[in-house]
XYZ file of C-alpha atoms in Angstrom:
526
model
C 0.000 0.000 0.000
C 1.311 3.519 -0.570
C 2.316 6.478 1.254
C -0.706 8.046 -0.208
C -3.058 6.275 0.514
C -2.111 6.061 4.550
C -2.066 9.647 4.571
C -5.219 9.954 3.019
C -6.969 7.874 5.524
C -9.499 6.431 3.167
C -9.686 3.247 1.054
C -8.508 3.427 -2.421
C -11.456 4.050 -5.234
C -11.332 0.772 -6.727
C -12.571 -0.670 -2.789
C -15.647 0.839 -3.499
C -16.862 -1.206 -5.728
C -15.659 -4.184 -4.108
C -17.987 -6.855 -2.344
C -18.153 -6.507 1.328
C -16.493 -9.527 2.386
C -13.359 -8.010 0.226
C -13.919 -4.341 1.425
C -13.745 -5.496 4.770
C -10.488 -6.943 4.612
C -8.635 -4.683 3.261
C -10.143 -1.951 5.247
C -9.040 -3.877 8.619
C -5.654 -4.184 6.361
C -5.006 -0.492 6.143
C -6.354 -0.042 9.671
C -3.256 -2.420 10.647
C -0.692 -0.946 8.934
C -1.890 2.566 10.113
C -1.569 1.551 14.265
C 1.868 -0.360 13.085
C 2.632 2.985 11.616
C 1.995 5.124 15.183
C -1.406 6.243 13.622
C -3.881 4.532 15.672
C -6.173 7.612 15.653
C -6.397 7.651 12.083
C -6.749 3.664 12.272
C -9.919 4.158 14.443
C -11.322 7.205 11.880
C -11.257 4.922 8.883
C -13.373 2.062 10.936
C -15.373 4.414 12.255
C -16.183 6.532 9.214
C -17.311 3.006 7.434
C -19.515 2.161 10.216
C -21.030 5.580 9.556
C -21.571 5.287 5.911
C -21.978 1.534 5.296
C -24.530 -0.196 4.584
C -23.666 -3.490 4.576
C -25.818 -5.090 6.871
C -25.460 -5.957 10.860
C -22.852 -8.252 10.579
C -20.743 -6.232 8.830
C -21.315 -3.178 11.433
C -20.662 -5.439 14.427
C -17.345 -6.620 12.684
C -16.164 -3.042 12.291
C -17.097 -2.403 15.779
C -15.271 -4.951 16.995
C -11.916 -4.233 15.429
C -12.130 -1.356 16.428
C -12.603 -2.373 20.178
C -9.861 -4.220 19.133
C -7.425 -1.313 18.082
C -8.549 0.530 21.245
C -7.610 -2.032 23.383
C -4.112 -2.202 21.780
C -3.719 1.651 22.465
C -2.772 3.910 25.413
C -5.276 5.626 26.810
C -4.672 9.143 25.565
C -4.722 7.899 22.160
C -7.806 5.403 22.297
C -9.980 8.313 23.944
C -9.081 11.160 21.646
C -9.677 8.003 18.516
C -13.108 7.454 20.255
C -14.134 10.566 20.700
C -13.254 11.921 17.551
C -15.275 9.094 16.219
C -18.235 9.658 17.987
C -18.614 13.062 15.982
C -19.508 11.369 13.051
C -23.025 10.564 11.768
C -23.300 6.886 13.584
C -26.306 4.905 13.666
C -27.669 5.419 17.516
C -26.595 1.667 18.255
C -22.805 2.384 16.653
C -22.539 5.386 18.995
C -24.022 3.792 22.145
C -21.324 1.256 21.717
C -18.294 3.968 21.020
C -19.886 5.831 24.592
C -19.172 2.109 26.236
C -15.961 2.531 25.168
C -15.122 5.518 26.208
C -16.363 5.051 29.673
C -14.862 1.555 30.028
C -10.933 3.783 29.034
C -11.908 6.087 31.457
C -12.982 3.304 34.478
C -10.076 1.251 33.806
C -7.363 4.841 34.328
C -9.377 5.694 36.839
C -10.753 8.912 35.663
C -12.429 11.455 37.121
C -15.388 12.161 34.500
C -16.403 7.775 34.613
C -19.557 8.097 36.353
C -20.754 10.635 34.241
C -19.654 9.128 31.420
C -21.433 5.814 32.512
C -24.126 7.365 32.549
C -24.168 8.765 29.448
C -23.515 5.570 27.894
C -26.217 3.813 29.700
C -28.354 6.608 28.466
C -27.612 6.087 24.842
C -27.872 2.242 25.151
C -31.424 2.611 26.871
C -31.954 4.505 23.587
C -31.075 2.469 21.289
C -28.220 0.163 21.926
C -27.707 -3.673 21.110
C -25.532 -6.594 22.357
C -22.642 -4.744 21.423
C -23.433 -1.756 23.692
C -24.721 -4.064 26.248
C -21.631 -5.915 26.542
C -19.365 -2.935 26.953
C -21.164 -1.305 29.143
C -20.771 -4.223 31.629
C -16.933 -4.282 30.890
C -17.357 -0.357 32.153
C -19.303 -0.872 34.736
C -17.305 -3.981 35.793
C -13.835 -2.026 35.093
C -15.058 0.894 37.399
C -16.308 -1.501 40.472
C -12.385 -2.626 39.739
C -11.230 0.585 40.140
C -12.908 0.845 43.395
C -11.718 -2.221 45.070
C -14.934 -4.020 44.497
C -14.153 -7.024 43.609
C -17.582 -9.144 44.295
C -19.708 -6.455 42.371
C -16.992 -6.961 39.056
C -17.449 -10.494 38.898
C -21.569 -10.420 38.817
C -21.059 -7.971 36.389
C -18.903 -10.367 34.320
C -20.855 -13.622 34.984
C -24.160 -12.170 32.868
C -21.720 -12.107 29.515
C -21.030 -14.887 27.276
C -17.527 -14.858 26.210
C -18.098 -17.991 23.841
C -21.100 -16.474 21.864
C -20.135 -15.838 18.606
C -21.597 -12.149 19.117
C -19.075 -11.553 21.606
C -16.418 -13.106 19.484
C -14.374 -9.797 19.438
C -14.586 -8.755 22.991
C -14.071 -12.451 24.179
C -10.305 -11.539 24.835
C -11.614 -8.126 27.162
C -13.924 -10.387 29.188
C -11.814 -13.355 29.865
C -8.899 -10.821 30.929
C -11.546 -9.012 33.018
C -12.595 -12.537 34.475
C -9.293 -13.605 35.289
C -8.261 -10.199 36.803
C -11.042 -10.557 39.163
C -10.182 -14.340 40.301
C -6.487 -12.718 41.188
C -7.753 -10.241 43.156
C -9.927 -12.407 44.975
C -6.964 -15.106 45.303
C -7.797 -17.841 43.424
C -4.893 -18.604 41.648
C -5.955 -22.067 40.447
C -9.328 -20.863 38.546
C -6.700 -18.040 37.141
C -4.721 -20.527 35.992
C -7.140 -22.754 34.352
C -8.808 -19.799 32.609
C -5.766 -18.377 31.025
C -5.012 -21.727 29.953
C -8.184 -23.412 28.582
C -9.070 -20.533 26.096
C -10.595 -21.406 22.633
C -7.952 -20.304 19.441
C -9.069 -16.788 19.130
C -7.403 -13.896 17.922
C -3.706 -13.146 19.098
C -3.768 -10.285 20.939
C -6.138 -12.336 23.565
C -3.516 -14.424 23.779
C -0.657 -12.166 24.839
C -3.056 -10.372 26.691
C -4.076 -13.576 29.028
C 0.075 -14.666 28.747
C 0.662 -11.362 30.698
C -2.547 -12.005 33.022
C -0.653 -15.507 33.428
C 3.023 -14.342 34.235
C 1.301 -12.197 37.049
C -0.502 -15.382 38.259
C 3.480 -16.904 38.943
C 4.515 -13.843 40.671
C 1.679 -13.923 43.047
C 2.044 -17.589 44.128
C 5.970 -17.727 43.782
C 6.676 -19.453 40.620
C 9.205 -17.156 39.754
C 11.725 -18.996 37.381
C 8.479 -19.992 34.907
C 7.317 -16.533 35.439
C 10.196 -14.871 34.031
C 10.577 -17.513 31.136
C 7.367 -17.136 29.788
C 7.490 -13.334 29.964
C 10.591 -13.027 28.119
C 10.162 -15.196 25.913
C 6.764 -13.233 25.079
C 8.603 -10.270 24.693
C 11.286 -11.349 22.413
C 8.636 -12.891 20.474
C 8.743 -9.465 18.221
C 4.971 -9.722 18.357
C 2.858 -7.011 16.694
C 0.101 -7.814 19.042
C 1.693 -6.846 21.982
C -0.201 -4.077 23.585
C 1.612 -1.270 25.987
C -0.301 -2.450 28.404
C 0.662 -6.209 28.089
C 4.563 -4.812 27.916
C 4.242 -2.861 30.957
C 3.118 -6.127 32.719
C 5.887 -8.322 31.568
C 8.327 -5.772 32.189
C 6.980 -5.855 35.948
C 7.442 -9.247 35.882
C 10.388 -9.870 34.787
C 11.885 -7.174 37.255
C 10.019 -8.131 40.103
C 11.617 -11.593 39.598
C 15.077 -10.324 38.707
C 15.351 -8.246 41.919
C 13.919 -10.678 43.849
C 16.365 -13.354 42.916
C 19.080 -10.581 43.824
C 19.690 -9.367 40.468
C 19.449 -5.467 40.946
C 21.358 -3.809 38.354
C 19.694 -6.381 35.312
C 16.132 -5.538 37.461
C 17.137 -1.729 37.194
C 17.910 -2.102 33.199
C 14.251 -3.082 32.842
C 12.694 -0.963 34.695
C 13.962 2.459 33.543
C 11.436 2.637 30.491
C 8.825 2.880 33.573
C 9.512 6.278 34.725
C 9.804 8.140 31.653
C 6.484 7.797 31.178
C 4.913 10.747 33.459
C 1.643 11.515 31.775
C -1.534 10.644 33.357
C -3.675 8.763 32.140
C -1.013 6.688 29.911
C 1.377 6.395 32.665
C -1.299 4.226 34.850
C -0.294 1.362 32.777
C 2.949 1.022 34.279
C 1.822 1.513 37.556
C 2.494 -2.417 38.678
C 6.248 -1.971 37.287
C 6.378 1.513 39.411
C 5.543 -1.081 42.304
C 8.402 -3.095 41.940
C 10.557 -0.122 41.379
C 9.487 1.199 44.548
C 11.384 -1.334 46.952
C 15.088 -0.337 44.722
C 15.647 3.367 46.434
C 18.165 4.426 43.579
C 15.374 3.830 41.320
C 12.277 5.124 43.118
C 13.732 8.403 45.131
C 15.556 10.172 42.565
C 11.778 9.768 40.549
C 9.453 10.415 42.958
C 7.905 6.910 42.015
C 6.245 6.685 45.546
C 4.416 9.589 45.441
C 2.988 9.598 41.656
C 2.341 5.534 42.590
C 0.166 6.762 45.522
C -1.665 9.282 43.729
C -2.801 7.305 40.699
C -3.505 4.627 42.998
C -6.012 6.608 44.592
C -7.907 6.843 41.267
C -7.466 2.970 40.698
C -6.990 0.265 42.875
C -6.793 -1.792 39.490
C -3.033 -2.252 39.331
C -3.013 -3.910 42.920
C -5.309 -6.554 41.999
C -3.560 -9.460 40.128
C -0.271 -9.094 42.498
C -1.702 -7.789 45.734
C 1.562 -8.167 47.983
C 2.347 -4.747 46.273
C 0.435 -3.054 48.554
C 2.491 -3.908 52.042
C 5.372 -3.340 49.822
C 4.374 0.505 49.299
C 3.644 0.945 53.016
C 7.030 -0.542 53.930
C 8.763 1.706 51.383
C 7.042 4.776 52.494
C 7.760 3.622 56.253
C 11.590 3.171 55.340
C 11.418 6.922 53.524
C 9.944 8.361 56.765
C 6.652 9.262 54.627
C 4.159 8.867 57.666
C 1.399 10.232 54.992
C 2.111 7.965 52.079
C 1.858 4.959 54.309
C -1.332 5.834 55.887
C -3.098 6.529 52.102
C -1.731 3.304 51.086
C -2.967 1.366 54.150
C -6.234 3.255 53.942
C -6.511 1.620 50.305
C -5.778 -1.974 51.092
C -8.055 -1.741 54.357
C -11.047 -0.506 51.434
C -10.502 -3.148 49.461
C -9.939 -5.670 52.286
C -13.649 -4.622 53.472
C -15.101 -4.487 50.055
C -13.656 -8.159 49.409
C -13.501 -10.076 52.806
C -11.585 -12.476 51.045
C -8.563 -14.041 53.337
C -6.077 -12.743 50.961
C -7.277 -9.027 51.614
C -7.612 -9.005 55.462
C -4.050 -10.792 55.830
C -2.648 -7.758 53.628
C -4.591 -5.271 55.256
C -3.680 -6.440 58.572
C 0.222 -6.332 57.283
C -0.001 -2.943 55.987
C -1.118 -1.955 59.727
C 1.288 -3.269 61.291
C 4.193 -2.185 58.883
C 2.283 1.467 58.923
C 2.089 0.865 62.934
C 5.232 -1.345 64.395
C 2.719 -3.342 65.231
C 3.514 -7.511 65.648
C -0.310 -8.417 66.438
C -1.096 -7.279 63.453
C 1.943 -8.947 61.428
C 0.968 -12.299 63.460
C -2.429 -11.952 62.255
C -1.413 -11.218 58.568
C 1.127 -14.535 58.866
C -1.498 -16.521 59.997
C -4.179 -15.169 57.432
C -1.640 -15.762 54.780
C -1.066 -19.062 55.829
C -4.794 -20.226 54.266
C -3.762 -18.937 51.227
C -1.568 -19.781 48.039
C 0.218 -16.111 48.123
C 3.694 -17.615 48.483
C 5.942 -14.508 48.533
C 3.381 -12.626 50.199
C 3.810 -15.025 53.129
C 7.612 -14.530 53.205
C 7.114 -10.989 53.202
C 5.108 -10.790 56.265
C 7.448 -13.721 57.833
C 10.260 -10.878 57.262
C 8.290 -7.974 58.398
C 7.470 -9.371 61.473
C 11.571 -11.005 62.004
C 12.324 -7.310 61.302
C 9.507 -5.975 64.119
C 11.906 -4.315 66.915
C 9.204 -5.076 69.530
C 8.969 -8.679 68.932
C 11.000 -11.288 71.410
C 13.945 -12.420 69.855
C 13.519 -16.369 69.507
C 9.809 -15.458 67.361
C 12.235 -13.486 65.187
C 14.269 -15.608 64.685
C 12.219 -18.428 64.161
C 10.005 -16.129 61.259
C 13.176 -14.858 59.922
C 14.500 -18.515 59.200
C 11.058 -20.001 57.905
C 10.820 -16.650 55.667
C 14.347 -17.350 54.455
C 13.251 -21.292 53.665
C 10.130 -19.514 51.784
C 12.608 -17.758 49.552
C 14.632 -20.597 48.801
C 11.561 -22.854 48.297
C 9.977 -19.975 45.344
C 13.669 -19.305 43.460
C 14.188 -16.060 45.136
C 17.653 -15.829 46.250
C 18.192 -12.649 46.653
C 15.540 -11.955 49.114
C 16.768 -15.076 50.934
C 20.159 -13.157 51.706
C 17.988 -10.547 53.007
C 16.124 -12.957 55.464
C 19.453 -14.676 56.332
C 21.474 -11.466 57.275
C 18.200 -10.887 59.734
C 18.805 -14.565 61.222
C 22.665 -13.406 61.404
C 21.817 -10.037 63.267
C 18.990 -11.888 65.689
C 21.702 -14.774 66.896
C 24.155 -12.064 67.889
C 20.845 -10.244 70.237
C 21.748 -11.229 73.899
C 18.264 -13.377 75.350
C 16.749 -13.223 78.767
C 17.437 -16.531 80.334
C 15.645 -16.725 83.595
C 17.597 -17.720 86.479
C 17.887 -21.134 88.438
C 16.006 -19.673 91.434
C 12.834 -18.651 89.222
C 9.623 -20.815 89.517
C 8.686 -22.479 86.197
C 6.674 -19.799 84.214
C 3.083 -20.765 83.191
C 0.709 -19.145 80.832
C 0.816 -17.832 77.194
C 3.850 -16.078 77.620
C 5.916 -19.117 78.323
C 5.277 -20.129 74.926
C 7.989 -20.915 72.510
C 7.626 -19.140 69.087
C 7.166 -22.799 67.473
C 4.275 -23.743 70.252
C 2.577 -19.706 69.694
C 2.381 -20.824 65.914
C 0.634 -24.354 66.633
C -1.805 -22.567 69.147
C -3.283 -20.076 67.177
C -4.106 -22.400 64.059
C -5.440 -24.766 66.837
C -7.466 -22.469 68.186
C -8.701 -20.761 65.021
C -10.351 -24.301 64.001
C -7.557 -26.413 62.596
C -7.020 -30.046 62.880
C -3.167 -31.190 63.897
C -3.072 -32.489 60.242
C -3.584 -29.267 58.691
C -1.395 -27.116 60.894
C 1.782 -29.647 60.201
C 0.775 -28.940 56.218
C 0.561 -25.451 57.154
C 3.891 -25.147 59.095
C 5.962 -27.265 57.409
C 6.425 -30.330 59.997
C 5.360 -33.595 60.418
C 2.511 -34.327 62.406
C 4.487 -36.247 64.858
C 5.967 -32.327 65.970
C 2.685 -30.915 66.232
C 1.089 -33.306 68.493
C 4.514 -33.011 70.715
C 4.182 -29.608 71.178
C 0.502 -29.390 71.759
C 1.070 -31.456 74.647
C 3.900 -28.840 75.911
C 1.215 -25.928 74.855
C -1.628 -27.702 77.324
C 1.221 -28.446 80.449
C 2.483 -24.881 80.351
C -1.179 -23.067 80.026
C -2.402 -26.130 82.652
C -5.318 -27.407 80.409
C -6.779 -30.719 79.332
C -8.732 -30.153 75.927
C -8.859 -28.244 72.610
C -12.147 -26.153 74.065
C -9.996 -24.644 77.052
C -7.513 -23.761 73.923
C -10.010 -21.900 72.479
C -10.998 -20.129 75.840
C -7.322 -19.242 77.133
C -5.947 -18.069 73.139
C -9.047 -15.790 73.313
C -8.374 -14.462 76.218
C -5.141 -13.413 75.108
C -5.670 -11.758 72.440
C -8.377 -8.997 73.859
């Protein structure tokens, strides 16, 4: 295809006369080679200017529609929302437009914007009006993007239960509502229906597929299957793909430096990064926002760009980025603790706390509760968020909170020890080496902190307080509901230790049964 006819935005005169089927594919041609060119807006005219004039029959429109959704998706936000709205200028049908409003308003919930609700509304207005599946459909993805935004995690997924990913209307925005889908069962922490989702998908178009790839590599991170998260996300991006959104790069960038740095590999983890803070317009730079998050913990990288502070901000707009890795949340409050930033710790624990009581999932409270206690210096709370964590799959979270609490200057010094060595075996056991030096320098310091040893001439203590750090551990599970079976899973030992040292836990707190457990760990803990 010519210069000239890119620049001139239209389809060459001969098209014209050209059946549909024929039209249409060299009209999505020429859209391509346009957004391959850096000319997405135009890209989006030319689709939108045919839906305006053809008259080709539904099935035509609701092909042009969705390539288009398709284009937008692969765009940053300024771009897709100056496309759309140019685009909704033109003469459309009332259905074309009330779709192109859905659009718009599912950009704007996604960034976070400011205008969403009214331009929710407005879309829900026009689809009243007039609008079809195709309208219907996005305006769910808004809605379902904007209950996102907000932490909501419950109210997303009913939104994204009603639609039908597998009908061949929704054949196009199949790839926006499976993402959506699988976004959701991250936030909510269950990694295994992530996993099987981004798995088990139908051959579709690519860019689902890169899309869901990046979903997928996030899925690793979370649980602590580093090595096969980094592999598959570079080998995704040296795959030279044209189908790679920004969006979809930003996310394999994060992953592949959150792994790098966590395996100790700073300077390759700061090579990576560095495209993530040149980026400092808003709304475009909200992509990177889970890369900014890994930044964050490497001070040479975050201070020198105010990456807490701009993280922060657009977090309060969107909660989104925290959803599929949520362990980046304590991380932000520990960063802002470390930086003496008393105010950027109590906005981010404010957040997590929001979404912890918008989805009372176990995953959410445990992180809320360590984002108190990091904001705080407080070890209740950091016991509480180890022993949330514990129920869950969230791996590295886990060894985080094992660390926070080793690191906690008012805990006694055989529990810190004791979490700083089972958060360094956590680090070994998930390929993270370098964060396992970091837990094993904390063992190192704790062994050289002189211990009370109570003199010969004591009585024998008795109560909660005599516990060791080991029998503390054993108690609470048993006294939260679990069966000697599950805490050894839990813990890491054989069932053989656990029943040992719940016989030590009832002689020292003078008891006979699992109900005066219960009764004497309550007490406590008033």
């Amino acid at each position: 295809m010519s210069e000239s006819s890119l620049n001139a935005g239209a389809l060459p005169a001969d098209d014209i006369a050209a059946d549909s089927e024929q039209r249409r594919h060299r009209l999505f041609a020429t859209a391509d080679q346009l957004r391959l060119a850096g000319r997405g807006m135009e890209a989006m005219h030319i689709l939108a200017a045919e839906i305006a004039t053809s008259r080709s029959g539904e099935r035509h429109r609701a092909q042009l529609l969705g390539r288009l959704a398709q284009i937008v998706a692969l765009e940053q936000p300024t771009i897709a929302l100056a496309g759309l709205r140019e685009a909704a200028h033109l003469r459309l049908d009332a259905r074309s437009r009330s779709t192109l409003l859905a659009l718009v308003a599912t950009i704007a919930a996604r960034t976070g914007h400011p205008d969403t609700d009214a331009l929710l509304r407005d879309a829900g207005s026009a689809h009243a009006a007039a609008g079809d599946q195709s309208s219907a459909r996005h305006l769910a993805l808004g809605r379902a993007a904007r209950s996102l935004a907000h932490g909501d995690l419950p109210g997303a997924q009913a939104l994204l239960a009603a639609l039908d990913p597998d009908s061949w209307a929704a054949r196009a925005d199949a790839p926006s509502i499976r993402a959506e889908r699988i976004l959701v069962q991250l936030g909510l922490g269950r990694h295994q229906d992530a996993r099987t989702s981004a798995r088990q998908v139908p051959d579709e178009i690519g860019v689902s597929l890169t899309g869901l790839t990046a979903l997928d590599c996030l899925r690793m991170v979370a649980v602590g299957e580093l090595p096969e998260a980094a592999a598959l996300a570079v080998t995704t991006l040296s795959s030279g793909s044209a189908e790679i959104s920004r969006e979809v790069r930003a996310l394999l960038v994060a992953v592949i430096g959150e792994v790098r740095y966590r395996r100790g590999e700073h300077d390759d983890a700061r090579a990576v990064l560095r495209a993530c803070l040149n980026e400092d317009r808003w709304p475009d730079r909200t992509m990177w926002t889970p890369a900014c998050c890994v930044a964050v913990r490497d001070p040479a990288l975050s201070v020198p760009a105010g990456l807490l502070t701009r993280v922060v901000t657009d977090l309060h707009r969107s909660v989104r980025p925290l959803l599929p890795v949520p362990h980046f949340g304590p991380r932000l409050v520990r960063a802002a603790v470390a930086a003496g930033d008393t105010r950027a710790a109590g906005r981010v624990t404010e957040l997590v706390e929001l979404v912890a009581t918008r989805t009372p999932v176990p995953l959410w409270q445990a992180l809320a509760d360590q984002s108190r206690g990091l904001r705080d210096g407080d070890p209740d709370a950091l016991r509480s968020a180890v022993g949330r964590l514990r129920t869950t799959a969230a791996r590295p979270a886990l060894a985080d909170a094992l660390l926070d609490l080793a690191n906690n200057p008012r805990l006694r010094t055989g529990e810190a020890q004791d979490a700083a060595h089972e958060a360094a075996a956590l680090y070994a056991r998930i390929g993270a080496p370098g964060d396992q030096a970091t837990a094993d320098r904390r063992c190192a310091d704790l062994a050289t902190t002189p211990r009370h040893r109570p003199s010969i001439d004591e009585p024998p203590g008795r109560g909660i307080e005599t516990l060791t750090p080991a029998e503390e551990r054993v108690a609470e599970m048993l006294a939260a509901g679990a069966t000697k079976k599950e805490a050894a899973t839990s813990l890491f030992v054989s069932f053989h230790t656990v029943d040992t040292q719940l016989r030590s836990i009832y002689h020292k707190l003078g008891i006979h049964n699992r109900m005066q457990l219960v009764r004497a760990w309550e007490r406590t803990r008033r």
